mmCIF file of C-alpha atoms in Angstrom:
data_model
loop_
_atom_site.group_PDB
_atom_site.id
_atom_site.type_symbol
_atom_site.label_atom_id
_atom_site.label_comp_id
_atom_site.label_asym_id
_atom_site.label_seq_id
_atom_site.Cartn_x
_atom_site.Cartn_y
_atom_site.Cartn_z
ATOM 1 C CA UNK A 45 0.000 0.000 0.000
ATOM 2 C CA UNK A 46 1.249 3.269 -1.387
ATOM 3 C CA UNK A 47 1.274 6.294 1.316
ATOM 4 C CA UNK A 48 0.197 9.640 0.206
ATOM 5 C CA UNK A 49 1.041 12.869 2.829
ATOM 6 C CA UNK A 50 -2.721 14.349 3.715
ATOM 7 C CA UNK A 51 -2.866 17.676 4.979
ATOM 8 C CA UNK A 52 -5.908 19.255 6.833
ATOM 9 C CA UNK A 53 -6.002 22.618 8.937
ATOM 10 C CA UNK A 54 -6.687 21.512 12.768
ATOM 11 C CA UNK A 55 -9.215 22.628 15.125
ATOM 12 C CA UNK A 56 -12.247 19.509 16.181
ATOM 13 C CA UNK A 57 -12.232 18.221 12.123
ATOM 14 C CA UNK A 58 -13.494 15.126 10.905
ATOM 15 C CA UNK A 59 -12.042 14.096 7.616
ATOM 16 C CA UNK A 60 -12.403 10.550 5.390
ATOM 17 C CA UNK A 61 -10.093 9.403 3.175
ATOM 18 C CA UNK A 62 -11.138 8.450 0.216
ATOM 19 C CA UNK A 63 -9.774 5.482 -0.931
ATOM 20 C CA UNK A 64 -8.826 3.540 -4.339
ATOM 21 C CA UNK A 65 -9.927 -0.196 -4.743
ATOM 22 C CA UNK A 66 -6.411 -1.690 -3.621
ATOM 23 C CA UNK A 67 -7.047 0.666 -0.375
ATOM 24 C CA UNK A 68 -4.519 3.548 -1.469
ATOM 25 C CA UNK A 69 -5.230 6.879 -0.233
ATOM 26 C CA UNK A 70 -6.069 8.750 -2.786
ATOM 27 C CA UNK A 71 -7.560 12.263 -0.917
ATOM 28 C CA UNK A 72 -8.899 13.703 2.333
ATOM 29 C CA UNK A 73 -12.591 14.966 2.090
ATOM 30 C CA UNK A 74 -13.780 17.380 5.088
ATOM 31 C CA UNK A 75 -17.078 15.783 7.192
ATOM 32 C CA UNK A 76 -17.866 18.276 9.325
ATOM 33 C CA UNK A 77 -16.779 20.213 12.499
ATOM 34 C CA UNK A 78 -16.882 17.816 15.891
ATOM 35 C CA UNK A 79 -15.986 20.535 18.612
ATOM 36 C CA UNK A 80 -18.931 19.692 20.920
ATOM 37 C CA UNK A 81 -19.315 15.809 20.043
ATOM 38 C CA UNK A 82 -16.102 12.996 20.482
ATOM 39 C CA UNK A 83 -15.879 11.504 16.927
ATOM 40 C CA UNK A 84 -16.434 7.873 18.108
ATOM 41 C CA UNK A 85 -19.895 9.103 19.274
ATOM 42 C CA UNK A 86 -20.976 10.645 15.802
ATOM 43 C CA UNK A 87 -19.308 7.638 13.760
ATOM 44 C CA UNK A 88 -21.775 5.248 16.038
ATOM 45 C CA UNK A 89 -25.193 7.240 15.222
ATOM 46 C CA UNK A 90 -24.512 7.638 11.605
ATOM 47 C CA UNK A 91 -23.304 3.567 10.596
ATOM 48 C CA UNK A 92 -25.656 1.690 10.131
ATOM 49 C CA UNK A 93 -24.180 -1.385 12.344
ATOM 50 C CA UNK A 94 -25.818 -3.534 14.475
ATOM 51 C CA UNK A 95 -24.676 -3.968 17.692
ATOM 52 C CA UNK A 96 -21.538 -1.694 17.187
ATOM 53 C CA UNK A 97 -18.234 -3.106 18.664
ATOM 54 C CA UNK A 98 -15.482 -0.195 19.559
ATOM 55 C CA UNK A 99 -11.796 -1.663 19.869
ATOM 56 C CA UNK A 100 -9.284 1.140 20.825
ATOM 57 C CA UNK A 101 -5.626 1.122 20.364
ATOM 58 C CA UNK A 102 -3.288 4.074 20.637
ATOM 59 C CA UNK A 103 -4.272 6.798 18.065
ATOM 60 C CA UNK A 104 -6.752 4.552 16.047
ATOM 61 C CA UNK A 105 -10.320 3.311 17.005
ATOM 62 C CA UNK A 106 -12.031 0.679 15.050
ATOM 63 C CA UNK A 107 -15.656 0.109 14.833
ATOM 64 C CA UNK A 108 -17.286 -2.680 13.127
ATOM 65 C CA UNK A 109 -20.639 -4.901 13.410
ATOM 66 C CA UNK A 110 -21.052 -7.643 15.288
ATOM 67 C CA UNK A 111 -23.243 -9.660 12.622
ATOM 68 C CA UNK A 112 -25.291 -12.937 13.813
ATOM 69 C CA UNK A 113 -25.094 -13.990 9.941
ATOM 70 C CA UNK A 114 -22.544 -16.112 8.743
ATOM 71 C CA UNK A 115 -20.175 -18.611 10.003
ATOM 72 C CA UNK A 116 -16.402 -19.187 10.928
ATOM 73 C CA UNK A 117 -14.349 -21.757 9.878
ATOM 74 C CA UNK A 118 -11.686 -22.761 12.640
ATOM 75 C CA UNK A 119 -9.573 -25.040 10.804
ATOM 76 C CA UNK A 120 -7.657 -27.996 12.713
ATOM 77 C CA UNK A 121 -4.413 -29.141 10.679
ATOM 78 C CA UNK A 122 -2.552 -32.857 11.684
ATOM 79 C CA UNK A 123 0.362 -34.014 9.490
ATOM 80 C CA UNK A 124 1.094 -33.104 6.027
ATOM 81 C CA UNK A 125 1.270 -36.644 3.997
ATOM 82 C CA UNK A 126 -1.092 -38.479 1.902
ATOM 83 C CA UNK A 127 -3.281 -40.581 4.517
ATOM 84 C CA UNK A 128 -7.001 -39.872 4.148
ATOM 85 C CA UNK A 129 -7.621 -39.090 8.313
ATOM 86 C CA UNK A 130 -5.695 -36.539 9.724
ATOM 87 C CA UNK A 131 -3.422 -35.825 6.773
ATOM 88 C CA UNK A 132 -3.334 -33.345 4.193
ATOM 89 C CA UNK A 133 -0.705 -34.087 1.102
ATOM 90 C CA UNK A 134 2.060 -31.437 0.344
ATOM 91 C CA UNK A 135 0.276 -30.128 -2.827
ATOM 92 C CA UNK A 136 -2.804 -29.720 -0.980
ATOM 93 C CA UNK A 137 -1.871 -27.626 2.084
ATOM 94 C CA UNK A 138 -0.484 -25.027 -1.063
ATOM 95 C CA UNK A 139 -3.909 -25.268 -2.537
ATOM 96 C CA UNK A 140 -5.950 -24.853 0.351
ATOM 97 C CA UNK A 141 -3.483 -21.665 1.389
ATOM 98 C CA UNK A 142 -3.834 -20.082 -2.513
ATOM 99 C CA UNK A 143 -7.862 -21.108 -1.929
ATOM 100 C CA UNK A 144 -8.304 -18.965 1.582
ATOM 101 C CA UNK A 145 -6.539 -16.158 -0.380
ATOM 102 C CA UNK A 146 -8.980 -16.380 -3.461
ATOM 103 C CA UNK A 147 -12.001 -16.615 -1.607
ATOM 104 C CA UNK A 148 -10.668 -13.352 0.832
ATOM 105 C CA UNK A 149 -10.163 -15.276 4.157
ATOM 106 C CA UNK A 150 -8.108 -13.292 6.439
ATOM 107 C CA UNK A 151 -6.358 -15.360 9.512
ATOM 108 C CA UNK A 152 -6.815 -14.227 13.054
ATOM 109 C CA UNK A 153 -5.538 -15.910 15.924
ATOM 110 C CA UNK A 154 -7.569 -18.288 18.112
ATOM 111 C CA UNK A 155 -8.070 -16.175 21.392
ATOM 112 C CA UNK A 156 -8.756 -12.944 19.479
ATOM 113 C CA UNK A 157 -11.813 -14.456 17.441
ATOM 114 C CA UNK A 158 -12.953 -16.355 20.961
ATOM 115 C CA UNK A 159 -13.010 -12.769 22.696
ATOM 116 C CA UNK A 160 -15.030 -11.139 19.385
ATOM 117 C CA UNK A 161 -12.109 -9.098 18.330
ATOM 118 C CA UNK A 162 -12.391 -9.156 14.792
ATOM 119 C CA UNK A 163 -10.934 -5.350 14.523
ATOM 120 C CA UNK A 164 -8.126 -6.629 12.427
ATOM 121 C CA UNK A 165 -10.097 -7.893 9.642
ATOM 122 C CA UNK A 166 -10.129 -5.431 6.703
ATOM 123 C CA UNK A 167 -13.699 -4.957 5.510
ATOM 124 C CA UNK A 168 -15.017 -7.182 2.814
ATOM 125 C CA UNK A 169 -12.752 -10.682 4.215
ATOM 126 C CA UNK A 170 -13.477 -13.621 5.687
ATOM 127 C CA UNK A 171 -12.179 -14.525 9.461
ATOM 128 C CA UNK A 172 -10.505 -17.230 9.327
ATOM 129 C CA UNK A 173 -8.691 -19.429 12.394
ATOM 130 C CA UNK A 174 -6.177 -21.631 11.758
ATOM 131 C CA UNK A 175 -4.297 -24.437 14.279
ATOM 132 C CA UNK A 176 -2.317 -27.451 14.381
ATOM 133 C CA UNK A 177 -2.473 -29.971 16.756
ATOM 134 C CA UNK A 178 -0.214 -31.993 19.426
ATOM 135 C CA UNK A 179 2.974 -30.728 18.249
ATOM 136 C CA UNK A 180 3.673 -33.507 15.820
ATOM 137 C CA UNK A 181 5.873 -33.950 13.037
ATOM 138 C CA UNK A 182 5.964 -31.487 9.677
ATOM 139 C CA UNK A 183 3.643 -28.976 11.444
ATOM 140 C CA UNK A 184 7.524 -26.735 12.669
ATOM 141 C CA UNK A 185 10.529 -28.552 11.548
ATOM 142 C CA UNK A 186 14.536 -26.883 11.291
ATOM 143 C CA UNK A 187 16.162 -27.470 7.871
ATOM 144 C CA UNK A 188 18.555 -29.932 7.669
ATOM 145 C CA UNK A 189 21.513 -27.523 8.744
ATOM 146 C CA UNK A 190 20.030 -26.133 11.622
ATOM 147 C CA UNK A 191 19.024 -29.355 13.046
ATOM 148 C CA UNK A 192 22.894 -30.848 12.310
ATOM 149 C CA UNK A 193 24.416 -27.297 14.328
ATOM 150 C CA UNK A 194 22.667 -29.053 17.689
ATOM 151 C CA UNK A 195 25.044 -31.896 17.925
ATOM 152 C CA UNK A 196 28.208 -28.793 17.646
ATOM 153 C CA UNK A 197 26.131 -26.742 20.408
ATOM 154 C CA UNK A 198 22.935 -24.557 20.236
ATOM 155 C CA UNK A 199 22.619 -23.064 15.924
ATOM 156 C CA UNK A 200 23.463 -19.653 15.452
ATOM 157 C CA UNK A 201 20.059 -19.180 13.670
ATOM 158 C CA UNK A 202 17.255 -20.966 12.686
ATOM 159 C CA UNK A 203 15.810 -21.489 9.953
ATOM 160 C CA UNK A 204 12.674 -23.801 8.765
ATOM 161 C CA UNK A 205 12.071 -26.526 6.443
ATOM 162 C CA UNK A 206 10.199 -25.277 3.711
ATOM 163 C CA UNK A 207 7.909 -28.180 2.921
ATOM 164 C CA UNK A 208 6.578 -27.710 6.725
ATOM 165 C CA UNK A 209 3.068 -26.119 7.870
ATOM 166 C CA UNK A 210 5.036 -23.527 9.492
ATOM 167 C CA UNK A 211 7.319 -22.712 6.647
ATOM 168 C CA UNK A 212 4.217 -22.455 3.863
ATOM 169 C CA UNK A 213 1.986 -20.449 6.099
ATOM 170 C CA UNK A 214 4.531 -17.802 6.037
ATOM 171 C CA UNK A 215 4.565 -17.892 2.454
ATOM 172 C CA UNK A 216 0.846 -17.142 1.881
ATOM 173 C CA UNK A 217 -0.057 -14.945 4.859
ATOM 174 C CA UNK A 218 1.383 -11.697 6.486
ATOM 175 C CA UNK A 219 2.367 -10.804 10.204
ATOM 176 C CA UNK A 220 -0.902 -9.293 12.181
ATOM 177 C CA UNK A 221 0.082 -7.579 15.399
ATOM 178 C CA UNK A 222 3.569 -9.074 15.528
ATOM 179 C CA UNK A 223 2.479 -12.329 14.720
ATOM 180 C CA UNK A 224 1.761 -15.366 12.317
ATOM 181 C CA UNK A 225 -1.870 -16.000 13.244
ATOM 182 C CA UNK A 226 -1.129 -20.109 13.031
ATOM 183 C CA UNK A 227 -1.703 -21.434 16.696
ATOM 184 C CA UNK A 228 0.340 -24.732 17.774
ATOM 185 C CA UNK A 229 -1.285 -26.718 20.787
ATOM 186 C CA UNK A 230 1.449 -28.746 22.024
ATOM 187 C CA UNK A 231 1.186 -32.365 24.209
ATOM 188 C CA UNK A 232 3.907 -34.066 25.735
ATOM 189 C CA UNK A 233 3.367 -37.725 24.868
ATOM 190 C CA UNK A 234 5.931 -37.795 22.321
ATOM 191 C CA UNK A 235 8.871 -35.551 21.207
ATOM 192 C CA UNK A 236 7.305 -32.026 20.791
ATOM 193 C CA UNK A 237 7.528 -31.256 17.083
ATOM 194 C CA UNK A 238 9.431 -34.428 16.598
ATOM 195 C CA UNK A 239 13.556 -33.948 16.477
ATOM 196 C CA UNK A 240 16.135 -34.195 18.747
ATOM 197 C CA UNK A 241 19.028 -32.722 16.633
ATOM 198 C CA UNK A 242 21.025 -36.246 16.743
ATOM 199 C CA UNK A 243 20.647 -35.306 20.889
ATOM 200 C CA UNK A 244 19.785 -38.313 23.332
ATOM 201 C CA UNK A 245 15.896 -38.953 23.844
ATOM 202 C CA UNK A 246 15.006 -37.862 27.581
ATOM 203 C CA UNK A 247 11.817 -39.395 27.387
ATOM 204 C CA UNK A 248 8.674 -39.006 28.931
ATOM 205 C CA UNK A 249 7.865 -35.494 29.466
ATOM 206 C CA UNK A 250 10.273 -34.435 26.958
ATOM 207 C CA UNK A 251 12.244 -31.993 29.393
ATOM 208 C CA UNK A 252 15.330 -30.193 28.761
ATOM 209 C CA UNK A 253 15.852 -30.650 25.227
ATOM 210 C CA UNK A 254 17.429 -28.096 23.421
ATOM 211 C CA UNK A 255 15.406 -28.384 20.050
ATOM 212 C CA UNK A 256 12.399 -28.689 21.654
ATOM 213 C CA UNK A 257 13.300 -25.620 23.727
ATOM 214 C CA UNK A 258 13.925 -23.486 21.178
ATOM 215 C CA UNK A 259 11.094 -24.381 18.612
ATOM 216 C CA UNK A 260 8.955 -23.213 21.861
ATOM 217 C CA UNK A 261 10.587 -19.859 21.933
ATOM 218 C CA UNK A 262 10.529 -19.791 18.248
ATOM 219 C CA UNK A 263 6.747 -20.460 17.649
ATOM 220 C CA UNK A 264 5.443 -18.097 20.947
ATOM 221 C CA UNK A 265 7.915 -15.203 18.980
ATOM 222 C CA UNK A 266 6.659 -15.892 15.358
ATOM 223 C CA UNK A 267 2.691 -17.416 15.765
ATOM 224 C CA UNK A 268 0.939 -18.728 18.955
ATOM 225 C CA UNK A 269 0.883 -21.656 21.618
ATOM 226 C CA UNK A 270 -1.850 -23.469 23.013
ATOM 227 C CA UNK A 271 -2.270 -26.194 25.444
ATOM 228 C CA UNK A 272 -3.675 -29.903 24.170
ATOM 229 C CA UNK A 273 -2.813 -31.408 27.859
ATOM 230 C CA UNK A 274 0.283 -33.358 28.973
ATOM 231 C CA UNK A 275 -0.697 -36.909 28.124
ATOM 232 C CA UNK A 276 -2.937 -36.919 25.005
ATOM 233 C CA UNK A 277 -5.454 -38.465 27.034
ATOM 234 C CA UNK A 278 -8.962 -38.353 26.127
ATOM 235 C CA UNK A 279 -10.687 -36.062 28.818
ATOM 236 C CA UNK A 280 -13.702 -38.201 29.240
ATOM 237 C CA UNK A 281 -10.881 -40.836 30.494
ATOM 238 C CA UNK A 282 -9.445 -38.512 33.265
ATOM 239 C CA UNK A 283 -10.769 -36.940 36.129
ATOM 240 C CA UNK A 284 -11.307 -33.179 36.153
ATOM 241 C CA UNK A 285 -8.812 -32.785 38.956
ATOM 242 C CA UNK A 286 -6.513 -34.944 36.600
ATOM 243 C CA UNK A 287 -7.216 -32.871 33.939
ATOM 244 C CA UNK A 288 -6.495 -29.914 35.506
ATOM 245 C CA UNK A 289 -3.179 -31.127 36.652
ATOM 246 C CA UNK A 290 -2.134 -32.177 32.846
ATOM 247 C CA UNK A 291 -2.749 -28.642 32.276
ATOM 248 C CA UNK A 292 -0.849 -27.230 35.100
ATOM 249 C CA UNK A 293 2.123 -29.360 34.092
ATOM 250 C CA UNK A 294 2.358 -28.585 30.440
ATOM 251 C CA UNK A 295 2.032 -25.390 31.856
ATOM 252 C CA UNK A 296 5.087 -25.700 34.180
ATOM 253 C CA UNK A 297 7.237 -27.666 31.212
ATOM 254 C CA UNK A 298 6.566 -25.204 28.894
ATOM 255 C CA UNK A 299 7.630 -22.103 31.138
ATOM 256 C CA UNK A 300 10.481 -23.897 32.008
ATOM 257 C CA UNK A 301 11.489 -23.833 28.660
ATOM 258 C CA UNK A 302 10.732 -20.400 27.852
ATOM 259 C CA UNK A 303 12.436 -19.329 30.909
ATOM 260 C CA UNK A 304 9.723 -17.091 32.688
ATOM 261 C CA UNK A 305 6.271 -18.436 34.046
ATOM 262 C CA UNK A 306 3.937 -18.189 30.919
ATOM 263 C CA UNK A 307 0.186 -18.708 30.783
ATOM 264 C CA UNK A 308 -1.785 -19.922 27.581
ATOM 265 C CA UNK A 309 -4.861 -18.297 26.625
ATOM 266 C CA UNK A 310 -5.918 -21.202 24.391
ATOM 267 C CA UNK A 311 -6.225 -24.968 24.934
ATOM 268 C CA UNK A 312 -7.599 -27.629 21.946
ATOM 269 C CA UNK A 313 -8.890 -30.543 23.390
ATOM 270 C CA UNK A 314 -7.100 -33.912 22.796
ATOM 271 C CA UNK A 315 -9.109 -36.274 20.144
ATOM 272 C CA UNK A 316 -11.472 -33.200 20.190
ATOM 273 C CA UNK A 317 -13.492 -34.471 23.088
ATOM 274 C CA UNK A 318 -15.737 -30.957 23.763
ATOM 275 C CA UNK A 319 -18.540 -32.878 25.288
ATOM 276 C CA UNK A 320 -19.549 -32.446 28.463
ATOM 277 C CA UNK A 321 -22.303 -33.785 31.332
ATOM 278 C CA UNK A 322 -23.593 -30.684 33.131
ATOM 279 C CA UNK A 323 -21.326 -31.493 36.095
ATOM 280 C CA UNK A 324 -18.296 -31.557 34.263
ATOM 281 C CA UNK A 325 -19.566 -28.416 32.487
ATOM 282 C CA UNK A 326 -20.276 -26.913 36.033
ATOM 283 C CA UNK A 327 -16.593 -28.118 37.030
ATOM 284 C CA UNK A 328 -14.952 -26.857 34.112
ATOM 285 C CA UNK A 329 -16.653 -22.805 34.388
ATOM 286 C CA UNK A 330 -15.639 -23.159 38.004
ATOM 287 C CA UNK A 331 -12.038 -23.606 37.198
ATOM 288 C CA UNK A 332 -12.363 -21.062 34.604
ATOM 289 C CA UNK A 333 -13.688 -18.684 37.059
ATOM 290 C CA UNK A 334 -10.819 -19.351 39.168
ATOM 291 C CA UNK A 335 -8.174 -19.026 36.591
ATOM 292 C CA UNK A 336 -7.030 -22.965 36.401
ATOM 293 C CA UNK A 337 -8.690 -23.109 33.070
ATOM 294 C CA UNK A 338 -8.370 -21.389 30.013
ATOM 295 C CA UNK A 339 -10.996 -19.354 28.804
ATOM 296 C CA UNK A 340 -10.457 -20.511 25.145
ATOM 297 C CA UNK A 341 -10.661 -24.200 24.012
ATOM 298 C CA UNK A 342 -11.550 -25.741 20.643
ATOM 299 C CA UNK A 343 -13.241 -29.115 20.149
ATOM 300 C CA UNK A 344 -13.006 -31.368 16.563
ATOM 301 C CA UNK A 345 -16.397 -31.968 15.586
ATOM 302 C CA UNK A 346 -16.337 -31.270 11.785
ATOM 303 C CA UNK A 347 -18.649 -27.814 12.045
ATOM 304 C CA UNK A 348 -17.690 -23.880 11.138
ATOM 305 C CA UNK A 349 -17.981 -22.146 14.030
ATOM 306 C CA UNK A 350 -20.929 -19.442 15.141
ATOM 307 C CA UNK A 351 -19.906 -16.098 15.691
ATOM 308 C CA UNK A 352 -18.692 -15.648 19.095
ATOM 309 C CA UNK A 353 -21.387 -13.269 19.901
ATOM 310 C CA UNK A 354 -24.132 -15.737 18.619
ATOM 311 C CA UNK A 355 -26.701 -17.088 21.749
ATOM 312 C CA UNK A 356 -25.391 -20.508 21.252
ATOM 313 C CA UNK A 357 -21.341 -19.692 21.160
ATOM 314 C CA UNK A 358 -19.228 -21.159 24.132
ATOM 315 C CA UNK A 359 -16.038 -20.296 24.600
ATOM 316 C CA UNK A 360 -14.602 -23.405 26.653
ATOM 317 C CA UNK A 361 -16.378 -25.602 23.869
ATOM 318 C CA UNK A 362 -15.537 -24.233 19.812
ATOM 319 C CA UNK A 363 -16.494 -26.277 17.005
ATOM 320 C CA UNK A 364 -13.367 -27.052 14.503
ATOM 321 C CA UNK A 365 -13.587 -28.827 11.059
ATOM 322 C CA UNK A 366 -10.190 -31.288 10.232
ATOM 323 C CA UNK A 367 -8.682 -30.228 7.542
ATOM 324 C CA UNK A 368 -7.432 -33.806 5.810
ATOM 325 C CA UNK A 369 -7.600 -35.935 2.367
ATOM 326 C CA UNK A 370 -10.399 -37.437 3.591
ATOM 327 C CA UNK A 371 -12.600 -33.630 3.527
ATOM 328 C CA UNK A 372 -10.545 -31.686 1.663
ATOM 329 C CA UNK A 373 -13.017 -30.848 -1.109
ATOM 330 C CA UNK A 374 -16.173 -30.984 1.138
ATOM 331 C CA UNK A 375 -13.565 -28.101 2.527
ATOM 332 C CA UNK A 376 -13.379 -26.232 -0.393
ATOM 333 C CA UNK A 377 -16.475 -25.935 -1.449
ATOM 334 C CA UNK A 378 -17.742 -24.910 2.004
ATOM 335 C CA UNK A 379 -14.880 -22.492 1.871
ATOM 336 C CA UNK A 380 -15.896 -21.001 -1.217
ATOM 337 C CA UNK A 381 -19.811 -20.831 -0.237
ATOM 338 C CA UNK A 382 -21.485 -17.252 0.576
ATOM 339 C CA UNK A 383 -22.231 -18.601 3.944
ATOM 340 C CA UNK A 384 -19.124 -17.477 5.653
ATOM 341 C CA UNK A 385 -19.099 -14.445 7.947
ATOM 342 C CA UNK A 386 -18.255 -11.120 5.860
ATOM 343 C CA UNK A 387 -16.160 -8.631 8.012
ATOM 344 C CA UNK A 388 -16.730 -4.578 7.492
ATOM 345 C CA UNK A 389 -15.395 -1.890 10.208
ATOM 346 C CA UNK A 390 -14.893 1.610 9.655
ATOM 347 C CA UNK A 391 -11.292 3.104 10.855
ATOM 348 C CA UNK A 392 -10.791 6.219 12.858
ATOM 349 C CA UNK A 393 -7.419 7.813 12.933
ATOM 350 C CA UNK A 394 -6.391 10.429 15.640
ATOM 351 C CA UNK A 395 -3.650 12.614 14.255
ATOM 352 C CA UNK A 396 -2.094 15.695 15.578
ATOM 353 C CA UNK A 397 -0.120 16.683 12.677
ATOM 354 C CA UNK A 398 -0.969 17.850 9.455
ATOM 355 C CA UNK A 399 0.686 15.151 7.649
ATOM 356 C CA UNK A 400 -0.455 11.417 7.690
ATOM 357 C CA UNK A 401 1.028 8.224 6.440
ATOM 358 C CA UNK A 402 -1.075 5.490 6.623
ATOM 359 C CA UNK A 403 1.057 3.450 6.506
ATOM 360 C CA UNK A 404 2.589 4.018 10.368
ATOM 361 C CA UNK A 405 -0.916 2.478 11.650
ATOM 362 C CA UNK A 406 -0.497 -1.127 10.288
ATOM 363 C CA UNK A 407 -3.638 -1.522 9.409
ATOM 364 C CA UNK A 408 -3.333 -3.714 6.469
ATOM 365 C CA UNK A 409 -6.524 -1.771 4.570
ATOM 366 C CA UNK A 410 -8.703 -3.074 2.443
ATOM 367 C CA UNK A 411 -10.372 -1.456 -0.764
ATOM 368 C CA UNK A 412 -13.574 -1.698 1.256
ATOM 369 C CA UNK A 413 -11.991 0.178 4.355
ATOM 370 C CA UNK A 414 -13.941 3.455 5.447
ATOM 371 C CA UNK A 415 -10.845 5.242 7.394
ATOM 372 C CA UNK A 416 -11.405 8.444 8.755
ATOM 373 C CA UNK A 417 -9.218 11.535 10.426
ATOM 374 C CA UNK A 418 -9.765 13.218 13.261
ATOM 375 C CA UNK A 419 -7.732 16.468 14.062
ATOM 376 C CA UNK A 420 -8.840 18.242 17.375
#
């Protein structure tokens, strides 16, 4: 996106920017005068949006709609090979990436779309969420000679495989907010994204291992971590005390390896097992309410997802579709239905300078994007 300078003359003025298709500034169009009225408060009675959601961040507010219409698809990724369950082949993870791109998906990460924050979603895409689950092999692999460097002491860099899930994602989608919106929920029942480096297998939790250590750090830096428990035990099988313990203690592995005490926001349940008796659901918002639980957590029963804001949305309990051989063109041609949610917000910019370059805000515009100026 090209930057153009704007200039306005100051005192309470509300300006919008109008805007080519590929969301280039183009020119600055005077509103009106807001001395007596905060801009926020004359943007909300004049769109026409239902149920108006108002995310602030330093010098820009963003308003968009909170719309009951359409679904989300929260997609769940295994292995990339060619099994039919819980597989996707090599050519097929690039075709469903160059698919969410044609059809205007736009990936946000797990705990924003749980808490309704859809803010960074330029206005005429598709939300999209997108994890991978208990930390198994080709979702973040090193290449070959930064996986050879561990057995001559820690790598001086690293540097990814390209045929991994990690690798292509990066390939297809940009940064939002500092990150790769691609969330990893991590177990502990086998190596943790599967190589040692040529270093000797500790076993059973998988503590202290170098690789593993630093593909943590490496994934929290560049996308996101969630839990998926300690054991990869279904959660019918364990007690909730139990299961609350095999949270704790990924928990306390994982900070160990980071190197500060960390907290996940987000948890995917293992095998997908999100349902619950009404005493384990009375347990489970207990432990929320008490901060043992995480607010966030993502079942696997093959459905797009409500809107978070929807009557029959639950946080603790998200629906997730697989994304294998098995579904992958039922996948597509859900994907590419109209019955998807459509994102719109409207962009307010505080600026106390005459001159504006859009592109200091990081918004990542759309050509749909209303953006407006405010200069008091």
């Amino acid at each position: 996106m090209s930057s153009l300078s704007l200039s306005a003359r100051t005192g309470g003025n509300l300006y919008r920017i109008q805007m080519d298709r590929e969301g280039n500034p183009v020119r600055l169009v005077f509103v009106r005068s807001l001395k007596e009225k905060e801009p926020e408060s004359f943007l909300l009675e004049n769109l026409d949006y239902k149920s108006p959601q108002v995310v602030r961040n330093e010098g820009v507010t963003i308003l968009f709609p909170r719309k009951s219409e359409g679904q989300i698809p929260v997609l769940c990724f295994h292995r990339i090979g060619d099994e039919e369950l819980y597989e996707l082949s090599l050519p097929r993870v690039h075709h469903l990436m160059a698919s969410l791109i044609k059809y205007k998906y736009y990936p946000i990460s797990d705990h924003e779309f749980a808490n309704g924050d859809f803010s960074s979603v330029p206005s005429g895409m598709r939300p999209v969420v997108l994890g991978a689950d208990d930390a198994g092999a080709t979702q973040l692999l090193w290449d070959e000679n930064t996986l050879a460097a561990y057995g001559r002491g820690n790598p001086n860099r690293w540097e990814l495989d390209p045929d991994c899930l990690a690798s292509i994602f990066t390939r297809y989608f940009q940064k939002t907010r500092g990150h790769y919106n691609l969330t990893f929920y991590i177990s502990f029942d086998a190596v943790p994204f599967r190589q040692l480096g040529g270093l000797a297998n500790p076993g059973f939790p998988y503590e202290g291992t170098p690789v593993v250590r630093d593909k943590i750090r490496y994934a929290m830096r560049e996308f996101h971590l969630g839990y998926h428990s300690l054991t990869h035990t279904f959660r019918e099988n364990l007690t909730h005390d139990a299961f609350l313990w095999e949270i704790r203690e990924s928990n306390r592995i994982l900070s160990d390896y980071v190197g500060q005490k960390i907290a996940l926001p987000t948890l995917a349940y293992p095998y997908g097992s999100g349902n619950f008796t009404e005493k384990e659901e009375s347990d489970l918002l207990s432990s929320i309410e008490r901060g043992e639980f995480p607010k966030t957590a993502y079942d696997l029963d093959g459905r797009f997802s409500d809107p978070p804001w929807s009557p029959s949305f639950r946080s603790w309990n998200i629906s997730r579709y697989s994304v294998e051989n098995k579904s992958f063109e039922p996948l597509l041609a859900r994907l590419s239905s109209n019955n998807t949610y459509l994102s719109h917000r409207t962009i307010l910019i505080y600026s106390t300078g005459k001159a504006i370059s859009l592109e200091d805000y990081n918004l990542n515009l759309g050509g749909d994007d209303t953006v407006y100026v405010y200069i008091p």
